PDB file of C-alpha atoms in Angstrom:
ATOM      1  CA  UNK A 661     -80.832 -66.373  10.406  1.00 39.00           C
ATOM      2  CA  UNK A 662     -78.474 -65.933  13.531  1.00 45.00           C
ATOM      3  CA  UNK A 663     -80.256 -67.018  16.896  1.00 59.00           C
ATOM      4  CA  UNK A 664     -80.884 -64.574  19.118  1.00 63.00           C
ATOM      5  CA  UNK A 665     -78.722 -64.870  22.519  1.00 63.00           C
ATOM      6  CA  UNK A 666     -82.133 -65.501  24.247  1.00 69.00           C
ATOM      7  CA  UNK A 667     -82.535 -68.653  22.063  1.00 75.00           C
ATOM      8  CA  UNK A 668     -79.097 -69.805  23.090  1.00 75.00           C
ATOM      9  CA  UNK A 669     -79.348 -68.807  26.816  1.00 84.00           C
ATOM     10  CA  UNK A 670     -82.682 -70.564  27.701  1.00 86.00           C
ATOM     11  CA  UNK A 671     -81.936 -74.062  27.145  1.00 90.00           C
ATOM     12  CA  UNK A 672     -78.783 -73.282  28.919  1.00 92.00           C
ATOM     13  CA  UNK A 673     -80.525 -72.106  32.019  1.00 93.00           C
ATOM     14  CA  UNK A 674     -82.706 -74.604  31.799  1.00 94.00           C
ATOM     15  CA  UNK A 675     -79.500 -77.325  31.557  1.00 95.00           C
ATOM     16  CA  UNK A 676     -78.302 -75.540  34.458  1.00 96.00           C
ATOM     17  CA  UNK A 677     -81.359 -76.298  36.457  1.00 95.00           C
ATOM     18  CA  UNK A 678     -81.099 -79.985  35.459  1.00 95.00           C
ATOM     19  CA  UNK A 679     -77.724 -80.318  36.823  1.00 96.00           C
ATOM     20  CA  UNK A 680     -78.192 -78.827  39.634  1.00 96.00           C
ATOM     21  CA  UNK A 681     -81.313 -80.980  40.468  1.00 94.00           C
ATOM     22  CA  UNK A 682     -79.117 -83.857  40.050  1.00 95.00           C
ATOM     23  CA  UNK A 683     -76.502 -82.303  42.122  1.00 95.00           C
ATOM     24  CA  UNK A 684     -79.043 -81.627  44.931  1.00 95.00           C
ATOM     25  CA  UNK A 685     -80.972 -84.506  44.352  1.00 91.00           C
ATOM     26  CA  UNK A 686     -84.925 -85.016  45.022  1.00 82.00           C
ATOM     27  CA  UNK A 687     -86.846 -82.252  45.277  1.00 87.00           C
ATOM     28  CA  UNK A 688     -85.567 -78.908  43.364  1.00 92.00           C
ATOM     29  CA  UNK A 689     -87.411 -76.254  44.908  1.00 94.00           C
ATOM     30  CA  UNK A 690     -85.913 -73.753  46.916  1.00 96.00           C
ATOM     31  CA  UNK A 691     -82.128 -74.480  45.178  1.00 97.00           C
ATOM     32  CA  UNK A 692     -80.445 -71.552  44.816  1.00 98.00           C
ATOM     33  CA  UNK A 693     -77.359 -71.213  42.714  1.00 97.00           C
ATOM     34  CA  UNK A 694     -74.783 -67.834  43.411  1.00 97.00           C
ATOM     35  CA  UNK A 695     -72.290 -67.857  41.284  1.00 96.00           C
ATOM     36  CA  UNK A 696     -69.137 -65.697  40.390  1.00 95.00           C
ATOM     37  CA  UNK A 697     -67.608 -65.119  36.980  1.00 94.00           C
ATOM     38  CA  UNK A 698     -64.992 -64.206  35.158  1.00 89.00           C
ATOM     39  CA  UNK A 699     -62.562 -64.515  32.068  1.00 87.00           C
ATOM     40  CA  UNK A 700     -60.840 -67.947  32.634  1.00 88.00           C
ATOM     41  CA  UNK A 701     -62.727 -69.083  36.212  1.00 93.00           C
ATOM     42  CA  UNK A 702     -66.036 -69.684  37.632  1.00 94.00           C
ATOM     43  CA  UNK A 703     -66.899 -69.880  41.401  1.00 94.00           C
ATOM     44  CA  UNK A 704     -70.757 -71.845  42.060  1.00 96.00           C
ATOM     45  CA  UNK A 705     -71.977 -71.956  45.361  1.00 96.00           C
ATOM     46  CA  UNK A 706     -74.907 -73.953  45.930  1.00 97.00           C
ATOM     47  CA  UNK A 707     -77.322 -74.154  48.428  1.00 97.00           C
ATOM     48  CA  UNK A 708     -80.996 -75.985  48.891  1.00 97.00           C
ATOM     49  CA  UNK A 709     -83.589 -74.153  51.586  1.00 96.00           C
ATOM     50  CA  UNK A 710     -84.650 -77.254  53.852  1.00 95.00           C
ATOM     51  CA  UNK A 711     -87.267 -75.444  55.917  1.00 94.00           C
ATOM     52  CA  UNK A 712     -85.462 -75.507  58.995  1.00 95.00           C
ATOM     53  CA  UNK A 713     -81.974 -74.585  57.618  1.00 97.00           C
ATOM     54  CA  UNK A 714     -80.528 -73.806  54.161  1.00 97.00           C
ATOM     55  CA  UNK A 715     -77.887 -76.627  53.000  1.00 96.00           C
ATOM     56  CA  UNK A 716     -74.818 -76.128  51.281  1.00 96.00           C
ATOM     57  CA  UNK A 717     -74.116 -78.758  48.490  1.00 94.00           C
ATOM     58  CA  UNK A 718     -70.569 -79.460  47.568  1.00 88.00           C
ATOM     59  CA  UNK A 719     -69.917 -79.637  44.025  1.00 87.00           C
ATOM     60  CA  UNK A 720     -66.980 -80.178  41.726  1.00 87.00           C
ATOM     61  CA  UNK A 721     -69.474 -80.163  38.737  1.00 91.00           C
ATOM     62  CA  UNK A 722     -67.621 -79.867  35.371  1.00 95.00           C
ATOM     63  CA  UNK A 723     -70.800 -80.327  33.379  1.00 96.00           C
ATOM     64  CA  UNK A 724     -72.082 -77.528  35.821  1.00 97.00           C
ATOM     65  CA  UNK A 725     -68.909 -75.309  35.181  1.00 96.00           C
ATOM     66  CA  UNK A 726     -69.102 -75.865  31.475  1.00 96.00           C
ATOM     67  CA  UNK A 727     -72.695 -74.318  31.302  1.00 96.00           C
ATOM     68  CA  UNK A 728     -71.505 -71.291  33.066  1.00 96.00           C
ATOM     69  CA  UNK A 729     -69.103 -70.586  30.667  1.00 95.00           C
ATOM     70  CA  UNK A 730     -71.278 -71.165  28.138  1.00 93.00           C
ATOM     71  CA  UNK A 731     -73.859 -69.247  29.206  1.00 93.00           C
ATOM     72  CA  UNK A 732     -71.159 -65.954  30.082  1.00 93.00           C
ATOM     73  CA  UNK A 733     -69.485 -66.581  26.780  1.00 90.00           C
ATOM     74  CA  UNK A 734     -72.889 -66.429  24.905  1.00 87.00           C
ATOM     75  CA  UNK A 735     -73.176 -62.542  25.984  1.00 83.00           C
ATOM     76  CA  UNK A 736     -71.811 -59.884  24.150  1.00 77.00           C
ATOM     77  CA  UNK A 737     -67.716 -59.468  24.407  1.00 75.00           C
ATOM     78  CA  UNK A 738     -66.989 -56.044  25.507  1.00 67.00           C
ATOM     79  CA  UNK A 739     -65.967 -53.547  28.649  1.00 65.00           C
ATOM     80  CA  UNK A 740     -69.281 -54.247  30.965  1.00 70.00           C
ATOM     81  CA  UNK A 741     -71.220 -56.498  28.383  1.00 81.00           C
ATOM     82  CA  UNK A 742     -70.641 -59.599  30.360  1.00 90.00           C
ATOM     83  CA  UNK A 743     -72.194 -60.133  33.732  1.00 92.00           C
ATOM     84  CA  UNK A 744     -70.277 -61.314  36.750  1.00 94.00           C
ATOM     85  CA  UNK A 745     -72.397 -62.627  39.334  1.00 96.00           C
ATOM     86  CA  UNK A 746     -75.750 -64.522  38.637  1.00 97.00           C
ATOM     87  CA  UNK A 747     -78.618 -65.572  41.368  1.00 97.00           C
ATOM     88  CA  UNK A 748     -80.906 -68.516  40.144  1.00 97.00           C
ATOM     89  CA  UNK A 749     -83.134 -70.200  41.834  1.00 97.00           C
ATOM     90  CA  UNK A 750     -86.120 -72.652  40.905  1.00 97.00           C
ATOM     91  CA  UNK A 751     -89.391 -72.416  42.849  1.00 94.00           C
ATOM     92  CA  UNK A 752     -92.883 -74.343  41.650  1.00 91.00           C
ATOM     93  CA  UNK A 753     -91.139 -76.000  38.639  1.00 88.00           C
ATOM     94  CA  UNK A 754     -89.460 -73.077  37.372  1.00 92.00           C
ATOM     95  CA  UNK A 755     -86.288 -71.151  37.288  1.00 93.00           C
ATOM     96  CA  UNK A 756     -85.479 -67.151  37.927  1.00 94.00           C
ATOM     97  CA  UNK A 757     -81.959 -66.277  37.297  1.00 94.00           C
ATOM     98  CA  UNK A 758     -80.506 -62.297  37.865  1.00 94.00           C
ATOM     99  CA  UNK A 759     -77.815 -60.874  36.810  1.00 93.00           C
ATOM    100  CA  UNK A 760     -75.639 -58.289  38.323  1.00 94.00           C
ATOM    101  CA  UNK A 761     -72.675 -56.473  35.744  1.00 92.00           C
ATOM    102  CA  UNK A 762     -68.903 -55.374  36.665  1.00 90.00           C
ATOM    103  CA  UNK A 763     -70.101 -51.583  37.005  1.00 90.00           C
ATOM    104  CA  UNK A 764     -72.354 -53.092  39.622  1.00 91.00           C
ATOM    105  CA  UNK A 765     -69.682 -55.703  41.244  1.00 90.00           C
ATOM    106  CA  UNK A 766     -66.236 -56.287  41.161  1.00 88.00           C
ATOM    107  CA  UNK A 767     -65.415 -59.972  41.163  1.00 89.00           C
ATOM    108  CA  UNK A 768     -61.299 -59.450  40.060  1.00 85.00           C
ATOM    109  CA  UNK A 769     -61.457 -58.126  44.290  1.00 84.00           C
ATOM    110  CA  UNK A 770     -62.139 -61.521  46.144  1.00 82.00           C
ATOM    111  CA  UNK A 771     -64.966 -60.734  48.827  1.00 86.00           C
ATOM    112  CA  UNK A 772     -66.803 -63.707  50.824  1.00 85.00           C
ATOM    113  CA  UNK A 773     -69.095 -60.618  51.978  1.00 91.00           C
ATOM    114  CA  UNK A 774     -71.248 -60.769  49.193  1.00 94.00           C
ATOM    115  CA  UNK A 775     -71.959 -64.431  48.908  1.00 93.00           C
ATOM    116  CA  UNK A 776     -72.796 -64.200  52.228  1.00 94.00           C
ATOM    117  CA  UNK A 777     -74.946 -60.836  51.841  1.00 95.00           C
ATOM    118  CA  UNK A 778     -76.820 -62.640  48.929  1.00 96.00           C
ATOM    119  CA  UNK A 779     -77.842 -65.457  51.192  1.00 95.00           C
ATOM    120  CA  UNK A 780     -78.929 -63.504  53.764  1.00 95.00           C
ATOM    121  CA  UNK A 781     -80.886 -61.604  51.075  1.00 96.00           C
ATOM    122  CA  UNK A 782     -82.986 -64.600  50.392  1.00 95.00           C
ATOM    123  CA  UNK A 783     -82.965 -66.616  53.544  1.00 96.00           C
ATOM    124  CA  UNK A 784     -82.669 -64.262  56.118  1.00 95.00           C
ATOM    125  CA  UNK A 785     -81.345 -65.522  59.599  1.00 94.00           C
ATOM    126  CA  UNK A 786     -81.775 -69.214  58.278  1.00 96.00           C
ATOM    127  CA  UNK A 787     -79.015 -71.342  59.511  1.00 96.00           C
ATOM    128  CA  UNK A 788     -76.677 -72.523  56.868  1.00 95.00           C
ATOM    129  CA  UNK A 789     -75.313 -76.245  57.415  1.00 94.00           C
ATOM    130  CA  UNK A 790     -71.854 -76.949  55.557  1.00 90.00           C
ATOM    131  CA  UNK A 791     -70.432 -80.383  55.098  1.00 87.00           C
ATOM    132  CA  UNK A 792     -67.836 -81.039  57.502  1.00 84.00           C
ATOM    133  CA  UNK A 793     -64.175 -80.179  57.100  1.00 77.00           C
ATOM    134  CA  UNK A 794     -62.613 -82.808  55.584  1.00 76.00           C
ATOM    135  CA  UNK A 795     -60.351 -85.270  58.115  1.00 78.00           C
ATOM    136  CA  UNK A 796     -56.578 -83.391  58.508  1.00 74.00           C
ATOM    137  CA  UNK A 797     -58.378 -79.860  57.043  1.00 72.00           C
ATOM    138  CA  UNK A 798     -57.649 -76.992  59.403  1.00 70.00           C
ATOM    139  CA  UNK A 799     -59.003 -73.784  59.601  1.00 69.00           C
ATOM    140  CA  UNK A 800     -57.185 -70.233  59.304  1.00 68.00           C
ATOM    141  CA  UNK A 801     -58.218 -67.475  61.342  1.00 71.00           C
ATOM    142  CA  UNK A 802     -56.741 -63.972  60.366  1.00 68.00           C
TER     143      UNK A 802
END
């Protein structure tokens, strides 16, 4: 019998939360994963409520990028079938991922906006702490 996409998407949401413990390290809850997606790339963003402030964690995850793509892949090919922006976060133990679908957003249009607008969706005026630019980075301003 075939599985059933469900069968083959838990225990990939559930090896998403793993890495991303081990990406934030310690204590899981409040982690927060945004993530864009699309045929051939993947863009993560992670970030860890501290109480105080929510924490960006930098992460050049292939293991994490690989279950992505698994997990998109494992949807239905077709115009719309795919989603291309997921929200997960664990709280108490447990993880809550949601999907939104390209009649919803348009990820092939590269908007910081709504990374930003999703954050402030869940963590209202929270500061947000980045790592530090690395030494010789510089910063363009339009």
């Amino acid at each position: 019998m075939a599985k059933d996409k469900f069968d083959i998407l838990g225990p990939l949401m559930d090896e998403i939360g793993q890495e991303l413990i081990a990406i934030v390290g310690g204590e899981p809850n409040g982690v927060f994963l945004y993530v864009e997606i699309g045929d051939m790339w993947v863009g993560p963003s992670i970030f860890k409520d501290e109480g105080d402030v929510v924490r960006y964690h930098d992460s050049d995850s292939e293991v994490l990028s690989d279950l992505l793509f698994e997990a998109w892949y494992a949807e239905p090919e077709g115009p719309n079938m795919r989603w291309s922006v997921m929200e997960y976060v664990i709280n108490d133990g447990k993880f809550d991922a949601t999907f939104k679908y390209p009649e919803e957003v348009n990820v092939d249009v590269v908007d910081s906006a709504r990374r930003e607008a999703a954050l402030r969706a869940r963590f209202g005026d929270k500061p947000v702490v980045y790592p530090p630019m690395p030494k010789g980075a510089f910063e363009l301003k339009p």
